[in-house]
Amino acid sequence: SARVGGGADAFGGGADLGAAAAAASGFYFGAHQHHMPPPLSLNGTWILDKSRGQPMMRGHLEAMGVDKSLVDEQDKIDQTYDVVHEIHLTPTTLTVMKYNPRSGKMEMATDVMLGMVKAEAMRGGGEHSKTTLARSHDMSHIRVEVRLPTSGTSAINLLDMRSMEQSEYGPVMVQTLSTHDEQSGKHYTTTRYFLPHKAAAKVPAPQMGAPKMMYY
């Protein structure tokens, strides 16, 4: 049986406080000269390029101990629907929205203060909490560490790193996603590429019977 529950748990919510968060996160805005081009930014809506890298989530779910039937179901989601992420990054906060094909809407996946650990109750209860820590050093970079307790003192650790590249066709968001199960020792890493998604209206409409879970 699966050791980790819903997908939202897996890849997921004063001026002095803001300044402290910015300092803790290591976020730095340099003073750009007027003649320099504007820096690349992660802010915006992005769609997964399924023709590059390793876009599917099967390896991560297997490393997490998710039941095979659920892994197969997620494969169908990945193959059928576009993967769309919307990122809002400031000097002190990070918000990531992800498209859910069940509802046909963008839903909250991550909402944190940079440099500060956020603890959230796991689905199904339990005494341990999921923790999230996000850091960034500029508008083109984020590093999100998620710890999902499993049993005893063990946990599944997720690392989501995103950066920007400039290609001949325009900006590209590169996501390096790593999963490590402390108990089994299983580890899996993939690299995925996202392109600017300029027409939100093209996000596919939900279909009856679409699975509820969303791991990506």
PDB file of C-alpha atoms in Angstrom:
ATOM      1  CA  SER A   1       0.000   0.000   0.000  1.00  0.00           C
ATOM      2  CA  ALA A   2       1.072   3.577  -0.495  1.00  0.00           C
ATOM      3  CA  ARG A   3       3.164   5.130   2.258  1.00  0.00           C
ATOM      4  CA  VAL A   4       2.393   8.648   1.131  1.00  0.00           C
ATOM      5  CA  GLY A   5      -1.141   9.954   0.741  1.00  0.00           C
ATOM      6  CA  GLY A   6      -2.492  12.766  -1.436  1.00  0.00           C
ATOM      7  CA  GLY A   7      -0.380  14.521  -4.020  1.00  0.00           C
ATOM      8  CA  ALA A   8      -0.853  17.964  -2.502  1.00  0.00           C
ATOM      9  CA  ASP A   9       1.116  16.757   0.538  1.00  0.00           C
ATOM     10  CA  ALA A  10       3.907  15.582  -1.687  1.00  0.00           C
ATOM     11  CA  PHE A  11       4.542  18.580  -3.820  1.00  0.00           C
ATOM     12  CA  GLY A  12       2.613  21.206  -2.281  1.00  0.00           C
ATOM     13  CA  GLY A  13       0.343  27.011   2.343  1.00  0.00           C
ATOM     14  CA  GLY A  14       5.484  44.290   9.550  1.00  0.00           C
ATOM     15  CA  ALA A  15       8.314  45.524   7.578  1.00  0.00           C
ATOM     16  CA  ASP A  16      10.732  44.023  10.117  1.00  0.00           C
ATOM     17  CA  LEU A  17       9.372  40.526   9.479  1.00  0.00           C
ATOM     18  CA  GLY A  18       9.695  41.004   5.724  1.00  0.00           C
ATOM     19  CA  ALA A  19      13.271  42.219   6.045  1.00  0.00           C
ATOM     20  CA  ALA A  20      14.158  39.281   8.281  1.00  0.00           C
ATOM     21  CA  ALA A  21      12.662  36.818   5.809  1.00  0.00           C
ATOM     22  CA  ALA A  22      14.567  38.382   2.925  1.00  0.00           C
ATOM     23  CA  ALA A  23      17.818  38.178   4.864  1.00  0.00           C
ATOM     24  CA  ALA A  24      17.201  34.582   5.929  1.00  0.00           C
ATOM     25  CA  SER A  25      16.376  33.496   2.405  1.00  0.00           C
ATOM     26  CA  GLY A  26      19.589  34.871   0.957  1.00  0.00           C
ATOM     27  CA  PHE A  27      17.525  36.749  -1.637  1.00  0.00           C
ATOM     28  CA  TYR A  28      19.499  39.535  -3.299  1.00  0.00           C
ATOM     29  CA  PHE A  29      18.474  42.133  -5.856  1.00  0.00           C
ATOM     30  CA  GLY A  30      21.524  43.684  -7.495  1.00  0.00           C
ATOM     31  CA  ALA A  31      21.558  47.248  -8.746  1.00  0.00           C
ATOM     32  CA  HIS A  32      21.281  46.728 -12.498  1.00  0.00           C
ATOM     33  CA  GLN A  33      22.649  49.366 -14.808  1.00  0.00           C
ATOM     34  CA  HIS A  34      20.213  50.930 -17.268  1.00  0.00           C
ATOM     35  CA  HIS A  35      22.063  49.535 -20.276  1.00  0.00           C
ATOM     36  CA  MET A  36      21.809  45.929 -19.042  1.00  0.00           C
ATOM     37  CA  PRO A  37      18.938  43.697 -20.237  1.00  0.00           C
ATOM     38  CA  PRO A  38      16.281  42.861 -17.627  1.00  0.00           C
ATOM     39  CA  PRO A  39      17.074  39.690 -15.653  1.00  0.00           C
ATOM     40  CA  LEU A  40      15.217  36.457 -16.327  1.00  0.00           C
ATOM     41  CA  SER A  41      12.374  35.835 -13.892  1.00  0.00           C
ATOM     42  CA  LEU A  42      10.504  32.726 -12.750  1.00  0.00           C
ATOM     43  CA  ASN A  43       7.354  34.783 -12.283  1.00  0.00           C
ATOM     44  CA  GLY A  44       4.578  33.851 -14.665  1.00  0.00           C
ATOM     45  CA  THR A  45       2.693  30.822 -15.988  1.00  0.00           C
ATOM     46  CA  TRP A  46       4.654  27.856 -17.369  1.00  0.00           C
ATOM     47  CA  ILE A  47       3.707  24.713 -19.310  1.00  0.00           C
ATOM     48  CA  LEU A  48       5.730  21.491 -19.242  1.00  0.00           C
ATOM     49  CA  ASP A  49       7.626  20.649 -22.437  1.00  0.00           C
ATOM     50  CA  LYS A  50       7.011  16.884 -22.668  1.00  0.00           C
ATOM     51  CA  SER A  51       9.448  16.523 -25.579  1.00  0.00           C
ATOM     52  CA  ARG A  52      12.533  17.188 -23.383  1.00  0.00           C
ATOM     53  CA  GLY A  53      14.094  15.765 -20.247  1.00  0.00           C
ATOM     54  CA  GLN A  54      12.169  13.285 -18.097  1.00  0.00           C
ATOM     55  CA  PRO A  55       8.693  14.817 -17.801  1.00  0.00           C
ATOM     56  CA  MET A  56       6.808  11.917 -16.188  1.00  0.00           C
ATOM     57  CA  MET A  57       6.546  11.356 -12.409  1.00  0.00           C
ATOM     58  CA  ARG A  58       6.598   7.518 -12.288  1.00  0.00           C
ATOM     59  CA  GLY A  59      10.148   7.246 -10.918  1.00  0.00           C
ATOM     60  CA  HIS A  60       9.431   9.676  -8.084  1.00  0.00           C
ATOM     61  CA  LEU A  61       6.220   7.952  -7.056  1.00  0.00           C
ATOM     62  CA  GLU A  62       7.929   4.547  -7.063  1.00  0.00           C
ATOM     63  CA  ALA A  63      10.744   5.947  -4.892  1.00  0.00           C
ATOM     64  CA  MET A  64       8.079   7.232  -2.486  1.00  0.00           C
ATOM     65  CA  GLY A  65       6.480   3.803  -2.172  1.00  0.00           C
ATOM     66  CA  VAL A  66       3.199   4.794  -3.826  1.00  0.00           C
ATOM     67  CA  ASP A  67       0.948   1.867  -4.792  1.00  0.00           C
ATOM     68  CA  LYS A  68       1.402   0.715  -8.410  1.00  0.00           C
ATOM     69  CA  SER A  69      -2.251   1.289  -9.306  1.00  0.00           C
ATOM     70  CA  LEU A  70      -1.934   4.935  -8.267  1.00  0.00           C
ATOM     71  CA  VAL A  71       1.350   5.273 -10.168  1.00  0.00           C
ATOM     72  CA  ASP A  72      -0.342   3.940 -13.329  1.00  0.00           C
ATOM     73  CA  GLU A  73      -3.234   6.328 -12.780  1.00  0.00           C
ATOM     74  CA  GLN A  74      -0.857   9.271 -12.466  1.00  0.00           C
ATOM     75  CA  ASP A  75       0.855   8.218 -15.699  1.00  0.00           C
ATOM     76  CA  LYS A  76      -2.480   8.593 -17.469  1.00  0.00           C
ATOM     77  CA  ILE A  77      -2.880  12.092 -16.034  1.00  0.00           C
ATOM     78  CA  ASP A  78       0.627  13.077 -17.152  1.00  0.00           C
ATOM     79  CA  GLN A  79       0.022  11.786 -20.670  1.00  0.00           C
ATOM     80  CA  THR A  80      -3.469  13.247 -21.061  1.00  0.00           C
ATOM     81  CA  TYR A  81      -3.268  16.712 -19.535  1.00  0.00           C
ATOM     82  CA  ASP A  82      -0.930  19.658 -19.779  1.00  0.00           C
ATOM     83  CA  VAL A  83       1.185  20.320 -16.691  1.00  0.00           C
ATOM     84  CA  VAL A  84       0.852  24.025 -15.911  1.00  0.00           C
ATOM     85  CA  HIS A  85       2.547  25.880 -13.040  1.00  0.00           C
ATOM     86  CA  GLU A  86       2.085  29.519 -12.041  1.00  0.00           C
ATOM     87  CA  ILE A  87       4.828  31.107  -9.928  1.00  0.00           C
ATOM     88  CA  HIS A  88       4.701  34.262  -7.811  1.00  0.00           C
ATOM     89  CA  LEU A  89       8.122  35.090  -6.324  1.00  0.00           C
ATOM     90  CA  THR A  90       8.958  38.190  -4.246  1.00  0.00           C
ATOM     91  CA  PRO A  91      11.961  39.062  -2.033  1.00  0.00           C
ATOM     92  CA  THR A  92      10.145  37.466   0.931  1.00  0.00           C
ATOM     93  CA  THR A  93       7.534  34.995  -0.367  1.00  0.00           C
ATOM     94  CA  LEU A  94       6.969  32.141  -2.824  1.00  0.00           C
ATOM     95  CA  THR A  95       3.612  30.954  -4.133  1.00  0.00           C
ATOM     96  CA  VAL A  96       3.246  28.123  -6.657  1.00  0.00           C
ATOM     97  CA  MET A  97      -0.109  27.284  -8.239  1.00  0.00           C
ATOM     98  CA  LYS A  98      -0.634  24.069 -10.240  1.00  0.00           C
ATOM     99  CA  TYR A  99      -3.356  23.066 -12.682  1.00  0.00           C
ATOM    100  CA  ASN A 100      -5.655  20.336 -11.371  1.00  0.00           C
ATOM    101  CA  PRO A 101      -7.409  18.468 -14.223  1.00  0.00           C
ATOM    102  CA  ARG A 102     -10.138  17.302 -11.825  1.00  0.00           C
ATOM    103  CA  SER A 103     -11.367  20.801 -11.022  1.00  0.00           C
ATOM    104  CA  GLY A 104     -10.141  22.518 -14.183  1.00  0.00           C
ATOM    105  CA  LYS A 105      -8.620  25.236 -11.984  1.00  0.00           C
ATOM    106  CA  MET A 106      -5.234  26.404 -10.770  1.00  0.00           C
ATOM    107  CA  GLU A 107      -4.823  25.311  -7.134  1.00  0.00           C
ATOM    108  CA  MET A 108      -2.383  26.251  -4.384  1.00  0.00           C
ATOM    109  CA  ALA A 109       0.628  23.928  -4.097  1.00  0.00           C
ATOM    110  CA  THR A 110       3.180  26.037  -2.183  1.00  0.00           C
ATOM    111  CA  ASP A 111       2.730  29.244  -0.188  1.00  0.00           C
ATOM    112  CA  VAL A 112       5.647  30.086   2.092  1.00  0.00           C
ATOM    113  CA  MET A 113       7.838  32.834   3.504  1.00  0.00           C
ATOM    114  CA  LEU A 114      11.353  32.480   2.121  1.00  0.00           C
ATOM    115  CA  GLY A 115      13.923  31.274   4.615  1.00  0.00           C
ATOM    116  CA  MET A 116      11.333  30.172   7.184  1.00  0.00           C
ATOM    117  CA  VAL A 117      10.264  26.575   7.841  1.00  0.00           C
ATOM    118  CA  LYS A 118       6.524  26.019   7.389  1.00  0.00           C
ATOM    119  CA  ALA A 119       4.945  23.051   9.199  1.00  0.00           C
ATOM    120  CA  GLU A 120       1.627  21.581   8.028  1.00  0.00           C
ATOM    121  CA  ALA A 121      -0.456  18.651   9.251  1.00  0.00           C
ATOM    122  CA  MET A 122      -0.230  15.571   7.034  1.00  0.00           C
ATOM    123  CA  ARG A 123      -3.341  14.190   5.381  1.00  0.00           C
ATOM    124  CA  GLY A 124      -4.829  11.457   7.532  1.00  0.00           C
ATOM    125  CA  GLY A 125      -3.552  13.038  10.743  1.00  0.00           C
ATOM    126  CA  GLY A 126      -0.641  11.746  12.771  1.00  0.00           C
ATOM    127  CA  GLU A 127       1.713  13.413  15.201  1.00  0.00           C
ATOM    128  CA  HIS A 128       4.304  14.437  12.599  1.00  0.00           C
ATOM    129  CA  SER A 129       4.052  17.386  10.227  1.00  0.00           C
ATOM    130  CA  LYS A 130       5.150  18.026   6.684  1.00  0.00           C
ATOM    131  CA  THR A 131       7.773  20.790   6.610  1.00  0.00           C
ATOM    132  CA  THR A 132       8.684  23.097   3.748  1.00  0.00           C
ATOM    133  CA  LEU A 133      11.681  25.428   3.458  1.00  0.00           C
ATOM    134  CA  ALA A 134      12.131  27.651   0.391  1.00  0.00           C
ATOM    135  CA  ARG A 135      15.154  29.798  -0.445  1.00  0.00           C
ATOM    136  CA  SER A 136      16.107  32.038  -3.350  1.00  0.00           C
ATOM    137  CA  HIS A 137      18.979  34.324  -4.250  1.00  0.00           C
ATOM    138  CA  ASP A 138      17.326  36.186  -7.132  1.00  0.00           C
ATOM    139  CA  MET A 139      14.246  36.217  -9.350  1.00  0.00           C
ATOM    140  CA  SER A 140      15.605  33.396 -11.533  1.00  0.00           C
ATOM    141  CA  HIS A 141      16.153  30.791  -8.807  1.00  0.00           C
ATOM    142  CA  ILE A 142      14.233  28.888  -6.130  1.00  0.00           C
ATOM    143  CA  ARG A 143      15.128  25.915  -3.941  1.00  0.00           C
ATOM    144  CA  VAL A 144      12.298  24.186  -2.071  1.00  0.00           C
ATOM    145  CA  GLU A 145      12.977  21.398   0.456  1.00  0.00           C
ATOM    146  CA  VAL A 146      10.015  19.289   1.635  1.00  0.00           C
ATOM    147  CA  ARG A 147      10.189  16.641   4.363  1.00  0.00           C
ATOM    148  CA  LEU A 148       7.349  14.098   4.597  1.00  0.00           C
ATOM    149  CA  PRO A 149       7.471  11.928   7.756  1.00  0.00           C
ATOM    150  CA  THR A 150       6.614   8.266   7.121  1.00  0.00           C
ATOM    151  CA  SER A 151       7.188   6.040  10.154  1.00  0.00           C
ATOM    152  CA  GLY A 152       9.254   6.461  13.280  1.00  0.00           C
ATOM    153  CA  THR A 153      12.030   8.945  12.580  1.00  0.00           C
ATOM    154  CA  SER A 154      12.156   8.219   8.829  1.00  0.00           C
ATOM    155  CA  ALA A 155      10.909  10.549   6.118  1.00  0.00           C
ATOM    156  CA  ILE A 156      10.756  11.142   2.399  1.00  0.00           C
ATOM    157  CA  ASN A 157      12.749  14.190   1.337  1.00  0.00           C
ATOM    158  CA  LEU A 158      11.816  16.149  -1.774  1.00  0.00           C
ATOM    159  CA  LEU A 159      14.027  18.789  -3.371  1.00  0.00           C
ATOM    160  CA  ASP A 160      12.562  21.064  -6.045  1.00  0.00           C
ATOM    161  CA  MET A 161      15.083  23.417  -7.676  1.00  0.00           C
ATOM    162  CA  ARG A 162      14.142  25.794 -10.475  1.00  0.00           C
ATOM    163  CA  SER A 163      16.264  28.138 -12.526  1.00  0.00           C
ATOM    164  CA  MET A 164      16.028  30.088 -15.749  1.00  0.00           C
ATOM    165  CA  GLU A 165      17.789  29.577 -19.072  1.00  0.00           C
ATOM    166  CA  GLN A 166      17.700  31.712 -22.198  1.00  0.00           C
ATOM    167  CA  SER A 167      17.297  29.615 -25.346  1.00  0.00           C
ATOM    168  CA  GLU A 168      17.198  30.711 -28.970  1.00  0.00           C
ATOM    169  CA  TYR A 169      13.407  30.474 -28.730  1.00  0.00           C
ATOM    170  CA  GLY A 170      13.059  32.443 -25.502  1.00  0.00           C
ATOM    171  CA  PRO A 171      13.169  31.852 -21.727  1.00  0.00           C
ATOM    172  CA  VAL A 172      13.000  28.316 -20.326  1.00  0.00           C
ATOM    173  CA  MET A 173      12.335  27.293 -16.708  1.00  0.00           C
ATOM    174  CA  VAL A 174      14.444  24.266 -15.724  1.00  0.00           C
ATOM    175  CA  GLN A 175      13.188  22.129 -12.827  1.00  0.00           C
ATOM    176  CA  THR A 176      15.429  19.562 -11.134  1.00  0.00           C
ATOM    177  CA  LEU A 177      13.317  17.341  -8.911  1.00  0.00           C
ATOM    178  CA  SER A 178      14.807  14.837  -6.445  1.00  0.00           C
ATOM    179  CA  THR A 179      13.107  12.277  -4.181  1.00  0.00           C
ATOM    180  CA  HIS A 180      14.871  10.343  -1.411  1.00  0.00           C
ATOM    181  CA  ASP A 181      13.270   7.786   0.905  1.00  0.00           C
ATOM    182  CA  GLU A 182      15.399   7.578   4.073  1.00  0.00           C
ATOM    183  CA  GLN A 183      14.026   4.164   5.083  1.00  0.00           C
ATOM    184  CA  SER A 184      14.386   2.296   1.777  1.00  0.00           C
ATOM    185  CA  GLY A 185      17.309   4.298   0.461  1.00  0.00           C
ATOM    186  CA  LYS A 186      15.541   4.796  -2.871  1.00  0.00           C
ATOM    187  CA  HIS A 187      16.529   7.939  -4.751  1.00  0.00           C
ATOM    188  CA  TYR A 188      15.293   9.418  -7.992  1.00  0.00           C
ATOM    189  CA  THR A 189      16.116  12.664  -9.842  1.00  0.00           C
ATOM    190  CA  THR A 190      14.647  14.126 -13.008  1.00  0.00           C
ATOM    191  CA  THR A 191      15.067  17.306 -15.005  1.00  0.00           C
ATOM    192  CA  ARG A 192      12.015  18.913 -16.571  1.00  0.00           C
ATOM    193  CA  TYR A 193      11.685  21.929 -18.865  1.00  0.00           C
ATOM    194  CA  PHE A 194       8.855  24.468 -18.868  1.00  0.00           C
ATOM    195  CA  LEU A 195       7.985  27.061 -21.511  1.00  0.00           C
ATOM    196  CA  PRO A 196       6.049  30.317 -21.038  1.00  0.00           C
ATOM    197  CA  HIS A 197       2.316  29.594 -21.140  1.00  0.00           C
ATOM    198  CA  LYS A 198       0.869  32.751 -22.642  1.00  0.00           C
ATOM    199  CA  ALA A 199      -2.704  31.568 -23.173  1.00  0.00           C
ATOM    200  CA  ALA A 200      -4.232  30.293 -19.935  1.00  0.00           C
ATOM    201  CA  ALA A 201      -7.476  29.664 -21.842  1.00  0.00           C
ATOM    202  CA  LYS A 202      -5.769  26.750 -23.611  1.00  0.00           C
ATOM    203  CA  VAL A 203      -5.569  24.766 -20.378  1.00  0.00           C
ATOM    204  CA  PRO A 204      -7.739  21.685 -21.113  1.00  0.00           C
ATOM    205  CA  ALA A 205     -11.198  21.539 -19.567  1.00  0.00           C
ATOM    206  CA  PRO A 206     -11.753  18.858 -16.917  1.00  0.00           C
ATOM    207  CA  GLN A 207     -13.314  15.558 -17.924  1.00  0.00           C
ATOM    208  CA  MET A 208     -15.708  13.459 -15.884  1.00  0.00           C
ATOM    209  CA  GLY A 209     -13.874  10.794 -13.971  1.00  0.00           C
ATOM    210  CA  ALA A 210     -10.482  12.526 -14.039  1.00  0.00           C
ATOM    211  CA  PRO A 211      -8.419  11.336 -11.046  1.00  0.00           C
ATOM    212  CA  LYS A 212      -8.340  13.626  -8.017  1.00  0.00           C
ATOM    213  CA  MET A 213      -4.697  13.243  -7.129  1.00  0.00           C
ATOM    214  CA  MET A 214      -1.982  15.517  -8.464  1.00  0.00           C
ATOM    215  CA  TYR A 215       1.659  14.737  -7.669  1.00  0.00           C
ATOM    216  CA  TYR A 216       3.433  17.104 -10.062  1.00  0.00           C
TER     217      TYR A 216
END
